[in-house]
mmCIF file of C-alpha atoms in Angstrom:
data_model
loop_
_atom_site.group_PDB
_atom_site.id
_atom_site.type_symbol
_atom_site.label_atom_id
_atom_site.label_comp_id
_atom_site.label_asym_id
_atom_site.label_seq_id
_atom_site.Cartn_x
_atom_site.Cartn_y
_atom_site.Cartn_z
ATOM 1 C CA UNK A 1 9.085 -21.131 1.311
ATOM 2 C CA UNK A 2 9.934 -20.940 -2.442
ATOM 3 C CA UNK A 3 11.411 -17.443 -2.206
ATOM 4 C CA UNK A 4 14.088 -18.698 0.231
ATOM 5 C CA UNK A 5 15.722 -20.638 -2.605
ATOM 6 C CA UNK A 6 16.270 -17.459 -4.609
ATOM 7 C CA UNK A 7 17.636 -15.529 -1.630
ATOM 8 C CA UNK A 8 20.245 -18.219 -0.969
ATOM 9 C CA UNK A 9 21.710 -17.556 -4.420
ATOM 10 C CA UNK A 10 21.959 -13.809 -3.843
ATOM 11 C CA UNK A 11 24.959 -12.183 -2.153
ATOM 12 C CA UNK A 12 23.009 -9.264 -0.682
ATOM 13 C CA UNK A 13 19.355 -9.600 0.351
ATOM 14 C CA UNK A 14 19.019 -6.533 2.606
ATOM 15 C CA UNK A 15 15.485 -5.110 2.029
ATOM 16 C CA UNK A 16 16.688 -1.578 2.811
ATOM 17 C CA UNK A 17 19.335 -1.728 0.081
ATOM 18 C CA UNK A 18 17.953 -0.409 -3.198
ATOM 19 C CA UNK A 19 20.559 -2.407 -5.177
ATOM 20 C CA UNK A 20 19.836 -5.702 -3.418
ATOM 21 C CA UNK A 21 16.136 -5.132 -3.678
ATOM 22 C CA UNK A 22 16.316 -4.473 -7.409
ATOM 23 C CA UNK A 23 18.491 -7.573 -7.977
ATOM 24 C CA UNK A 24 16.215 -9.927 -6.040
ATOM 25 C CA UNK A 25 13.000 -8.622 -7.599
ATOM 26 C CA UNK A 26 14.517 -8.706 -11.096
ATOM 27 C CA UNK A 27 15.422 -12.373 -10.670
ATOM 28 C CA UNK A 28 11.882 -13.031 -9.411
ATOM 29 C CA UNK A 29 10.492 -11.392 -12.545
ATOM 30 C CA UNK A 30 12.492 -13.656 -14.825
ATOM 31 C CA UNK A 31 11.415 -16.710 -12.810
ATOM 32 C CA UNK A 32 7.844 -15.668 -13.528
ATOM 33 C CA UNK A 33 8.548 -15.256 -17.251
ATOM 34 C CA UNK A 34 10.046 -18.761 -17.524
ATOM 35 C CA UNK A 35 7.329 -20.467 -15.466
ATOM 36 C CA UNK A 36 4.510 -18.812 -17.381
ATOM 37 C CA UNK A 37 6.133 -19.619 -20.734
ATOM 38 C CA UNK A 38 6.079 -23.318 -19.748
ATOM 39 C CA UNK A 39 2.423 -23.034 -18.710
ATOM 40 C CA UNK A 40 1.434 -21.307 -21.978
ATOM 41 C CA UNK A 41 3.031 -24.045 -24.076
ATOM 42 C CA UNK A 42 1.472 -26.868 -22.032
ATOM 43 C CA UNK A 43 -2.021 -25.402 -21.929
ATOM 44 C CA UNK A 44 -2.045 -24.502 -25.611
ATOM 45 C CA UNK A 45 -1.175 -28.106 -26.479
ATOM 46 C CA UNK A 46 -3.926 -29.463 -24.171
ATOM 47 C CA UNK A 47 -6.513 -26.872 -25.200
ATOM 48 C CA UNK A 48 -6.007 -27.132 -28.955
ATOM 49 C CA UNK A 49 -5.977 -30.932 -28.802
ATOM 50 C CA UNK A 50 -9.212 -31.000 -26.791
ATOM 51 C CA UNK A 51 -10.883 -28.136 -28.633
ATOM 52 C CA UNK A 52 -11.529 -26.389 -25.284
ATOM 53 C CA UNK A 53 -12.009 -22.617 -25.290
ATOM 54 C CA UNK A 54 -11.587 -22.446 -21.519
ATOM 55 C CA UNK A 55 -8.162 -24.140 -21.572
ATOM 56 C CA UNK A 56 -6.964 -21.983 -24.486
ATOM 57 C CA UNK A 57 -8.255 -18.894 -22.677
ATOM 58 C CA UNK A 58 -6.388 -20.029 -19.547
ATOM 59 C CA UNK A 59 -3.238 -20.270 -21.680
ATOM 60 C CA UNK A 60 -3.821 -16.723 -22.908
ATOM 61 C CA UNK A 61 -4.192 -15.674 -19.277
ATOM 62 C CA UNK A 62 -0.716 -17.087 -18.592
ATOM 63 C CA UNK A 63 0.581 -15.300 -21.699
ATOM 64 C CA UNK A 64 -0.641 -12.042 -20.208
ATOM 65 C CA UNK A 65 1.235 -12.991 -17.033
ATOM 66 C CA UNK A 66 4.444 -13.026 -19.074
ATOM 67 C CA UNK A 67 3.661 -9.491 -20.223
ATOM 68 C CA UNK A 68 2.905 -8.576 -16.591
ATOM 69 C CA UNK A 69 6.273 -9.935 -15.449
ATOM 70 C CA UNK A 70 8.046 -7.938 -18.162
ATOM 71 C CA UNK A 71 6.157 -4.815 -17.114
ATOM 72 C CA UNK A 72 7.191 -5.402 -13.512
ATOM 73 C CA UNK A 73 10.830 -5.809 -14.571
ATOM 74 C CA UNK A 74 10.644 -2.542 -16.527
ATOM 75 C CA UNK A 75 8.979 -0.835 -13.553
ATOM 76 C CA UNK A 76 11.747 -1.901 -11.154
ATOM 77 C CA UNK A 77 14.438 -0.868 -13.615
ATOM 78 C CA UNK A 78 12.917 2.596 -13.961
ATOM 79 C CA UNK A 79 12.314 2.877 -10.197
ATOM 80 C CA UNK A 80 15.997 2.156 -9.503
ATOM 81 C CA UNK A 81 17.103 5.209 -11.494
ATOM 82 C CA UNK A 82 18.808 7.922 -9.446
ATOM 83 C CA UNK A 83 17.117 11.194 -8.641
ATOM 84 C CA UNK A 84 17.701 13.910 -11.238
ATOM 85 C CA UNK A 85 16.929 17.601 -11.738
ATOM 86 C CA UNK A 86 13.399 16.902 -12.997
ATOM 87 C CA UNK A 87 12.662 14.255 -10.335
ATOM 88 C CA UNK A 88 14.526 15.228 -7.136
ATOM 89 C CA UNK A 89 12.661 12.642 -5.064
ATOM 90 C CA UNK A 90 13.689 9.749 -7.335
ATOM 91 C CA UNK A 91 11.679 7.451 -9.549
ATOM 92 C CA UNK A 92 10.387 4.962 -6.969
ATOM 93 C CA UNK A 93 6.742 5.447 -7.885
ATOM 94 C CA UNK A 94 7.370 3.650 -11.165
ATOM 95 C CA UNK A 95 6.861 0.500 -9.070
ATOM 96 C CA UNK A 96 3.313 1.552 -8.275
ATOM 97 C CA UNK A 97 2.671 2.377 -11.927
ATOM 98 C CA UNK A 98 3.948 -1.095 -12.876
ATOM 99 C CA UNK A 99 1.591 -2.662 -10.339
ATOM 100 C CA UNK A 100 -1.322 -0.704 -11.824
ATOM 101 C CA UNK A 101 -0.381 -1.841 -15.336
ATOM 102 C CA UNK A 102 -0.314 -5.469 -14.187
ATOM 103 C CA UNK A 103 -3.791 -4.978 -12.653
ATOM 104 C CA UNK A 104 -5.159 -3.556 -15.926
ATOM 105 C CA UNK A 105 -3.725 -6.549 -17.796
ATOM 106 C CA UNK A 106 -5.658 -8.854 -15.460
ATOM 107 C CA UNK A 107 -8.955 -7.028 -16.113
ATOM 108 C CA UNK A 108 -8.458 -7.098 -19.868
ATOM 109 C CA UNK A 109 -7.707 -10.827 -19.820
ATOM 110 C CA UNK A 110 -10.892 -11.506 -17.806
ATOM 111 C CA UNK A 111 -13.005 -9.478 -20.208
ATOM 112 C CA UNK A 112 -11.551 -11.266 -23.253
ATOM 113 C CA UNK A 113 -12.088 -14.635 -21.631
ATOM 114 C CA UNK A 114 -15.709 -13.754 -20.885
ATOM 115 C CA UNK A 115 -16.261 -12.649 -24.490
ATOM 116 C CA UNK A 116 -14.816 -15.883 -25.912
ATOM 117 C CA UNK A 117 -16.920 -17.950 -23.479
ATOM 118 C CA UNK A 118 -20.135 -16.215 -24.540
ATOM 119 C CA UNK A 119 -19.256 -17.019 -28.160
ATOM 120 C CA UNK A 120 -18.796 -20.691 -27.172
ATOM 121 C CA UNK A 121 -22.189 -20.680 -25.407
ATOM 122 C CA UNK A 122 -23.861 -19.336 -28.563
ATOM 123 C CA UNK A 123 -22.066 -21.832 -30.786
ATOM 124 C CA UNK A 124 -21.113 -24.854 -28.603
ATOM 125 C CA UNK A 125 -18.536 -27.362 -29.798
ATOM 126 C CA UNK A 126 -17.563 -30.790 -28.382
ATOM 127 C CA UNK A 127 -14.477 -31.034 -26.178
ATOM 128 C CA UNK A 128 -12.338 -34.165 -25.650
ATOM 129 C CA UNK A 129 -9.675 -34.407 -22.942
ATOM 130 C CA UNK A 130 -7.017 -37.085 -22.564
ATOM 131 C CA UNK A 131 -5.686 -38.286 -19.208
ATOM 132 C CA UNK A 132 -2.367 -36.575 -20.036
ATOM 133 C CA UNK A 133 -4.249 -33.320 -20.564
ATOM 134 C CA UNK A 134 -5.922 -33.557 -17.156
ATOM 135 C CA UNK A 135 -2.610 -34.295 -15.450
ATOM 136 C CA UNK A 136 -1.012 -31.335 -17.234
ATOM 137 C CA UNK A 137 -3.731 -29.000 -15.912
ATOM 138 C CA UNK A 138 -3.296 -30.304 -12.391
ATOM 139 C CA UNK A 139 0.497 -29.860 -12.494
ATOM 140 C CA UNK A 140 0.041 -26.331 -13.827
ATOM 141 C CA UNK A 141 -2.095 -25.541 -10.755
ATOM 142 C CA UNK A 142 0.713 -26.753 -8.461
ATOM 143 C CA UNK A 143 3.271 -24.635 -10.350
ATOM 144 C CA UNK A 144 1.076 -21.520 -10.127
ATOM 145 C CA UNK A 145 0.481 -22.110 -6.398
ATOM 146 C CA UNK A 146 4.233 -22.313 -5.811
ATOM 147 C CA UNK A 147 4.710 -19.154 -7.886
ATOM 148 C CA UNK A 148 2.074 -17.333 -5.792
ATOM 149 C CA UNK A 149 3.915 -18.257 -2.571
ATOM 150 C CA UNK A 150 7.207 -17.252 -4.171
ATOM 151 C CA UNK A 151 5.894 -13.821 -5.140
ATOM 152 C CA UNK A 152 4.133 -13.251 -1.808
ATOM 153 C CA UNK A 153 7.214 -14.055 0.261
ATOM 154 C CA UNK A 154 9.356 -11.607 -1.681
ATOM 155 C CA UNK A 155 6.590 -8.947 -1.769
ATOM 156 C CA UNK A 156 6.290 -9.039 2.022
ATOM 157 C CA UNK A 157 10.027 -8.866 2.680
ATOM 158 C CA UNK A 158 10.858 -6.247 0.047
ATOM 159 C CA UNK A 159 7.569 -4.305 0.079
ATOM 160 C CA UNK A 160 7.258 -4.717 -3.704
ATOM 161 C CA UNK A 161 3.829 -3.695 -5.004
ATOM 162 C CA UNK A 162 4.213 -5.341 -8.462
ATOM 163 C CA UNK A 163 5.130 -8.667 -6.855
ATOM 164 C CA UNK A 164 2.152 -8.343 -4.509
ATOM 165 C CA UNK A 165 -0.067 -7.879 -7.552
ATOM 166 C CA UNK A 166 1.579 -10.836 -9.329
ATOM 167 C CA UNK A 167 1.009 -13.015 -6.259
ATOM 168 C CA UNK A 168 -2.699 -12.169 -6.210
ATOM 169 C CA UNK A 169 -2.835 -12.760 -9.963
ATOM 170 C CA UNK A 170 -1.250 -16.195 -9.499
ATOM 171 C CA UNK A 171 -3.832 -17.119 -6.892
ATOM 172 C CA UNK A 172 -6.547 -16.137 -9.377
ATOM 173 C CA UNK A 173 -4.868 -18.340 -11.958
ATOM 174 C CA UNK A 174 -4.962 -21.307 -9.589
ATOM 175 C CA UNK A 175 -8.711 -20.829 -9.127
ATOM 176 C CA UNK A 176 -9.219 -20.344 -12.879
ATOM 177 C CA UNK A 177 -7.266 -23.451 -13.827
ATOM 178 C CA UNK A 178 -9.063 -25.406 -11.064
ATOM 179 C CA UNK A 179 -12.423 -24.492 -12.616
ATOM 180 C CA UNK A 180 -11.159 -25.493 -16.064
ATOM 181 C CA UNK A 181 -9.903 -28.806 -14.642
ATOM 182 C CA UNK A 182 -13.319 -29.544 -13.126
ATOM 183 C CA UNK A 183 -14.955 -28.880 -16.484
ATOM 184 C CA UNK A 184 -12.408 -31.049 -18.265
ATOM 185 C CA UNK A 185 -12.978 -33.914 -15.821
ATOM 186 C CA UNK A 186 -16.769 -33.679 -16.230
ATOM 187 C CA UNK A 187 -16.362 -33.682 -19.997
ATOM 188 C CA UNK A 188 -14.136 -36.773 -19.994
ATOM 189 C CA UNK A 189 -15.861 -38.923 -17.335
ATOM 190 C CA UNK A 190 -19.490 -37.757 -17.414
ATOM 191 C CA UNK A 191 -19.897 -36.463 -20.958
ATOM 192 C CA UNK A 192 -21.093 -33.081 -19.641
ATOM 193 C CA UNK A 193 -19.982 -30.031 -21.621
ATOM 194 C CA UNK A 194 -19.968 -26.893 -19.472
ATOM 195 C CA UNK A 195 -16.873 -25.436 -21.085
ATOM 196 C CA UNK A 196 -18.509 -22.138 -22.032
ATOM 197 C CA UNK A 197 -20.131 -21.605 -18.645
ATOM 198 C CA UNK A 198 -16.898 -22.348 -16.827
ATOM 199 C CA UNK A 199 -15.003 -19.965 -19.084
ATOM 200 C CA UNK A 200 -17.569 -17.263 -18.326
ATOM 201 C CA UNK A 201 -17.283 -17.885 -14.571
ATOM 202 C CA UNK A 202 -13.505 -17.846 -14.666
ATOM 203 C CA UNK A 203 -13.552 -14.622 -16.710
ATOM 204 C CA UNK A 204 -15.852 -12.947 -14.166
ATOM 205 C CA UNK A 205 -13.590 -14.051 -11.326
ATOM 206 C CA UNK A 206 -10.486 -12.709 -13.068
ATOM 207 C CA UNK A 207 -12.183 -9.347 -13.752
ATOM 208 C CA UNK A 208 -13.199 -9.096 -10.059
ATOM 209 C CA UNK A 209 -9.640 -9.910 -8.970
ATOM 210 C CA UNK A 210 -8.264 -7.371 -11.426
ATOM 211 C CA UNK A 211 -10.517 -4.606 -10.162
ATOM 212 C CA UNK A 212 -9.291 -5.275 -6.618
ATOM 213 C CA UNK A 213 -5.707 -5.103 -7.860
ATOM 214 C CA UNK A 214 -6.425 -1.782 -9.614
ATOM 215 C CA UNK A 215 -7.807 -0.382 -6.382
ATOM 216 C CA UNK A 216 -4.785 -1.546 -4.358
ATOM 217 C CA UNK A 217 -2.347 -0.202 -6.985
ATOM 218 C CA UNK A 218 -4.043 3.213 -7.147
ATOM 219 C CA UNK A 219 -4.007 3.718 -3.381
ATOM 220 C CA UNK A 220 -0.291 4.613 -2.948
ATOM 221 C CA UNK A 221 -0.408 6.766 -6.076
ATOM 222 C CA UNK A 222 -3.317 8.788 -4.690
ATOM 223 C CA UNK A 223 -1.751 8.924 -1.217
ATOM 224 C CA UNK A 224 -2.465 6.614 1.687
ATOM 225 C CA UNK A 225 -1.565 6.638 5.421
ATOM 226 C CA UNK A 226 1.854 5.205 6.247
ATOM 227 C CA UNK A 227 2.281 1.837 7.881
ATOM 228 C CA UNK A 228 1.060 2.178 11.526
ATOM 229 C CA UNK A 229 4.067 0.131 12.694
ATOM 230 C CA UNK A 230 6.431 2.622 11.002
ATOM 231 C CA UNK A 231 4.565 5.514 12.663
ATOM 232 C CA UNK A 232 4.807 3.809 16.053
ATOM 233 C CA UNK A 233 8.559 3.216 15.726
ATOM 234 C CA UNK A 234 9.201 6.784 14.542
ATOM 235 C CA UNK A 235 7.120 8.197 17.425
ATOM 236 C CA UNK A 236 9.066 6.099 19.906
ATOM 237 C CA UNK A 237 12.394 7.330 18.527
ATOM 238 C CA UNK A 238 11.290 10.976 18.565
ATOM 239 C CA UNK A 239 9.832 10.824 22.088
ATOM 240 C CA UNK A 240 12.811 8.910 23.465
ATOM 241 C CA UNK A 241 14.604 12.224 23.996
ATOM 242 C CA UNK A 242 13.701 13.646 27.440
ATOM 243 C CA UNK A 243 13.787 17.208 26.056
ATOM 244 C CA UNK A 244 10.819 16.443 23.737
ATOM 245 C CA UNK A 245 7.482 16.855 25.517
ATOM 246 C CA UNK A 246 5.191 15.680 22.727
ATOM 247 C CA UNK A 247 4.882 15.218 18.956
ATOM 248 C CA UNK A 248 2.097 16.088 16.495
ATOM 249 C CA UNK A 249 1.372 16.731 12.806
ATOM 250 C CA UNK A 250 3.443 13.772 11.577
ATOM 251 C CA UNK A 251 3.201 13.515 7.773
ATOM 252 C CA UNK A 252 4.981 10.811 5.730
ATOM 253 C CA UNK A 253 5.450 11.281 1.980
ATOM 254 C CA UNK A 254 5.996 8.079 -0.001
ATOM 255 C CA UNK A 255 8.039 8.353 -3.218
ATOM 256 C CA UNK A 256 8.607 4.625 -3.457
ATOM 257 C CA UNK A 257 9.121 1.737 -1.019
ATOM 258 C CA UNK A 258 12.674 2.834 -0.130
ATOM 259 C CA UNK A 259 12.268 6.582 -0.690
ATOM 260 C CA UNK A 260 10.281 8.260 2.081
ATOM 261 C CA UNK A 261 10.295 11.757 3.569
ATOM 262 C CA UNK A 262 8.514 12.895 6.711
ATOM 263 C CA UNK A 263 7.858 16.028 8.747
ATOM 264 C CA UNK A 264 6.530 16.551 12.271
ATOM 265 C CA UNK A 265 6.196 19.152 15.002
ATOM 266 C CA UNK A 266 7.764 18.547 18.420
ATOM 267 C CA UNK A 267 7.087 20.504 21.598
ATOM 268 C CA UNK A 268 10.253 21.337 23.541
ATOM 269 C CA UNK A 269 10.563 23.339 26.750
ATOM 270 C CA UNK A 270 10.967 27.050 26.078
ATOM 271 C CA UNK A 271 13.697 27.059 28.751
ATOM 272 C CA UNK A 272 16.119 25.504 26.249
ATOM 273 C CA UNK A 273 18.119 27.865 24.073
ATOM 274 C CA UNK A 274 17.643 27.801 20.299
ATOM 275 C CA UNK A 275 21.037 26.125 19.906
ATOM 276 C CA UNK A 276 20.193 23.404 22.461
ATOM 277 C CA UNK A 277 16.792 22.702 20.838
ATOM 278 C CA UNK A 278 18.450 22.522 17.416
ATOM 279 C CA UNK A 279 20.964 19.987 18.673
ATOM 280 C CA UNK A 280 18.153 17.776 20.008
ATOM 281 C CA UNK A 281 16.195 17.967 16.746
ATOM 282 C CA UNK A 282 19.329 17.252 14.679
ATOM 283 C CA UNK A 283 20.081 14.135 16.713
ATOM 284 C CA UNK A 284 16.541 12.795 16.378
ATOM 285 C CA UNK A 285 16.463 13.386 12.588
ATOM 286 C CA UNK A 286 19.722 11.468 12.161
ATOM 287 C CA UNK A 287 18.498 8.594 14.331
ATOM 288 C CA UNK A 288 15.240 8.191 12.370
ATOM 289 C CA UNK A 289 17.174 8.193 9.103
ATOM 290 C CA UNK A 290 19.545 5.534 10.473
ATOM 291 C CA UNK A 291 16.789 3.287 11.881
ATOM 292 C CA UNK A 292 14.023 3.678 9.306
ATOM 293 C CA UNK A 293 15.635 5.152 6.193
ATOM 294 C CA UNK A 294 13.166 8.052 6.392
ATOM 295 C CA UNK A 295 14.374 11.620 5.780
ATOM 296 C CA UNK A 296 12.732 13.475 8.672
ATOM 297 C CA UNK A 297 12.314 17.227 9.100
ATOM 298 C CA UNK A 298 11.248 18.392 12.573
ATOM 299 C CA UNK A 299 9.701 21.750 13.476
ATOM 300 C CA UNK A 300 10.386 23.041 16.979
ATOM 301 C CA UNK A 301 7.421 24.367 18.993
ATOM 302 C CA UNK A 302 8.675 26.027 22.225
ATOM 303 C CA UNK A 303 6.397 25.349 25.201
ATOM 304 C CA UNK A 304 6.240 27.724 28.150
ATOM 305 C CA UNK A 305 6.725 26.209 31.598
ATOM 306 C CA UNK A 306 4.595 28.936 33.228
ATOM 307 C CA UNK A 307 2.181 27.422 35.757
ATOM 308 C CA UNK A 308 -0.718 29.707 34.826
ATOM 309 C CA UNK A 309 -0.393 28.821 31.155
ATOM 310 C CA UNK A 310 -0.371 25.188 32.168
ATOM 311 C CA UNK A 311 -3.758 25.660 33.856
ATOM 312 C CA UNK A 312 -5.148 27.379 30.752
ATOM 313 C CA UNK A 313 -3.830 24.573 28.546
ATOM 314 C CA UNK A 314 -5.537 21.996 30.767
ATOM 315 C CA UNK A 315 -8.818 23.908 30.630
ATOM 316 C CA UNK A 316 -8.666 24.176 26.844
ATOM 317 C CA UNK A 317 -7.944 20.452 26.602
ATOM 318 C CA UNK A 318 -10.951 19.695 28.842
ATOM 319 C CA UNK A 319 -13.275 21.902 26.756
ATOM 320 C CA UNK A 320 -12.089 20.364 23.498
ATOM 321 C CA UNK A 321 -12.598 16.847 24.873
ATOM 322 C CA UNK A 322 -16.126 17.808 25.939
ATOM 323 C CA UNK A 323 -16.877 18.497 22.231
ATOM 324 C CA UNK A 324 -15.349 15.249 20.979
ATOM 325 C CA UNK A 325 -13.225 12.828 22.994
ATOM 326 C CA UNK A 326 -11.097 12.015 19.940
ATOM 327 C CA UNK A 327 -9.791 15.595 19.523
ATOM 328 C CA UNK A 328 -6.332 16.611 20.743
ATOM 329 C CA UNK A 329 -4.814 20.049 21.390
ATOM 330 C CA UNK A 330 -1.340 21.467 20.719
ATOM 331 C CA UNK A 331 0.474 24.782 20.068
ATOM 332 C CA UNK A 332 -1.361 26.747 22.801
ATOM 333 C CA UNK A 333 -0.489 30.458 23.030
ATOM 334 C CA UNK A 334 -2.153 33.342 24.841
ATOM 335 C CA UNK A 335 -2.145 36.992 23.761
ATOM 336 C CA UNK A 336 -3.141 39.694 26.264
ATOM 337 C CA UNK A 337 -2.654 42.856 24.139
ATOM 338 C CA UNK A 338 -6.374 43.369 23.421
ATOM 339 C CA UNK A 339 -8.339 41.330 25.934
ATOM 340 C CA UNK A 340 -7.574 37.593 26.134
ATOM 341 C CA UNK A 341 -7.050 35.674 22.886
ATOM 342 C CA UNK A 342 -6.349 31.920 22.876
ATOM 343 C CA UNK A 343 -4.372 30.566 19.915
ATOM 344 C CA UNK A 344 -4.264 26.789 19.564
ATOM 345 C CA UNK A 345 -4.499 23.914 17.094
ATOM 346 C CA UNK A 346 -6.942 21.014 17.308
ATOM 347 C CA UNK A 347 -6.188 17.677 15.600
ATOM 348 C CA UNK A 348 -9.259 15.776 14.383
ATOM 349 C CA UNK A 349 -9.217 12.160 13.182
ATOM 350 C CA UNK A 350 -10.653 11.183 9.776
ATOM 351 C CA UNK A 351 -13.678 9.686 11.534
ATOM 352 C CA UNK A 352 -14.661 13.139 12.770
ATOM 353 C CA UNK A 353 -16.827 14.455 9.931
ATOM 354 C CA UNK A 354 -17.918 17.696 11.614
ATOM 355 C CA UNK A 355 -16.920 20.685 9.409
ATOM 356 C CA UNK A 356 -13.980 22.736 10.707
ATOM 357 C CA UNK A 357 -16.059 25.887 11.220
ATOM 358 C CA UNK A 358 -18.655 23.998 13.262
ATOM 359 C CA UNK A 359 -15.922 22.485 15.431
ATOM 360 C CA UNK A 360 -14.391 25.911 16.071
ATOM 361 C CA UNK A 361 -17.800 27.277 17.067
ATOM 362 C CA UNK A 362 -18.489 24.436 19.509
ATOM 363 C CA UNK A 363 -15.050 24.684 21.116
ATOM 364 C CA UNK A 364 -15.301 28.467 21.475
ATOM 365 C CA UNK A 365 -18.723 28.150 23.082
ATOM 366 C CA UNK A 366 -17.424 25.536 25.527
ATOM 367 C CA UNK A 367 -14.548 27.849 26.508
ATOM 368 C CA UNK A 368 -16.862 30.827 27.014
ATOM 369 C CA UNK A 369 -19.074 28.771 29.303
ATOM 370 C CA UNK A 370 -16.116 27.933 31.594
ATOM 371 C CA UNK A 371 -14.418 31.348 31.560
ATOM 372 C CA UNK A 372 -15.432 34.204 33.863
ATOM 373 C CA UNK A 373 -14.065 36.775 31.406
ATOM 374 C CA UNK A 374 -14.828 37.244 27.677
ATOM 375 C CA UNK A 375 -12.355 35.345 25.493
ATOM 376 C CA UNK A 376 -11.495 35.309 21.826
ATOM 377 C CA UNK A 377 -10.110 32.268 20.053
ATOM 378 C CA UNK A 378 -8.021 31.653 16.960
ATOM 379 C CA UNK A 379 -8.347 27.924 16.298
ATOM 380 C CA UNK A 380 -6.736 25.919 13.531
ATOM 381 C CA UNK A 381 -8.206 22.492 12.772
ATOM 382 C CA UNK A 382 -5.657 19.879 11.749
ATOM 383 C CA UNK A 383 -6.475 16.497 10.248
ATOM 384 C CA UNK A 384 -4.591 13.291 11.087
ATOM 385 C CA UNK A 385 -2.351 12.075 8.252
ATOM 386 C CA UNK A 386 -1.410 8.826 9.996
ATOM 387 C CA UNK A 387 -3.337 5.936 11.512
ATOM 388 C CA UNK A 388 -2.510 4.058 14.693
#
């Protein structure tokens, strides 16, 4: 893979190291600048010589890629800044902003290309390609394909959103140049001039690709579920301690690819002292930080080992499942001061669209139908913040 060549030249390529990550991605950005500069020069020569609006527009597309690479470089430089008083969680989200900027560049280029192509359709002009021009376009496709693989390999290893956007942009460029090459070949060998139509089609494709990139870049800024594989590994580490009965309410906050914080609730036997439970939680938090680089904060929920409470918990779980099989129960407590009051939380997945009040009503009704005595409930509806 092309990205392997760059990594061989680097002393440190550890994806979890912010310094190594910044160095590798910065080098990748400059590789993009140089490659796109070569493409701009070659395509401008071919396009101006042939009088082809689609080739010149393709050159302008590569010129915007240079700007995109520079934006990515700036984004990584800003993201690598240390946390300060105004930004205690660091500046990692600058990477996502850089990816969004690259995506907007792509949309603008597509719109401009479409506008120029419409002008060429209204006022067509002859185009003439040489064999050298056709070969240059074909070689530029190969270079862009290699650049796409280069970006994609690094984006996957280093979880770099701007490089992921640049990889998708490079794939779009391959398609765009391929369409231009087809038009150039038809013009040279068949005398058919579809330059304007091809330019319009390429512009539409670039706009469509750019809109997809905008959507993908916005997602982490708005807040998206963490990687299911990360959630699985964290859950395994947390539950690996025999003192921990279960885990719920896991929330992961993303402040950049290497800057994540998380919180969760763990149920631990109430027979353990506060000091013993604290020691267990401390050990788990340190282990998650060591393995995943995630700063974890655990909340301790003591669970009674009383047999009668266990029966009540099982009955509540059964009633909740009768309402919706996807619901889960945690934090069950019983108060007997004024009749019987059940306190518990119910976790509902995003696919469950029933309003919280309606869920509470259904669960309470199910409990009343299975209880010989009147009961009161205090139910809190949680929503899942992770996917599995």
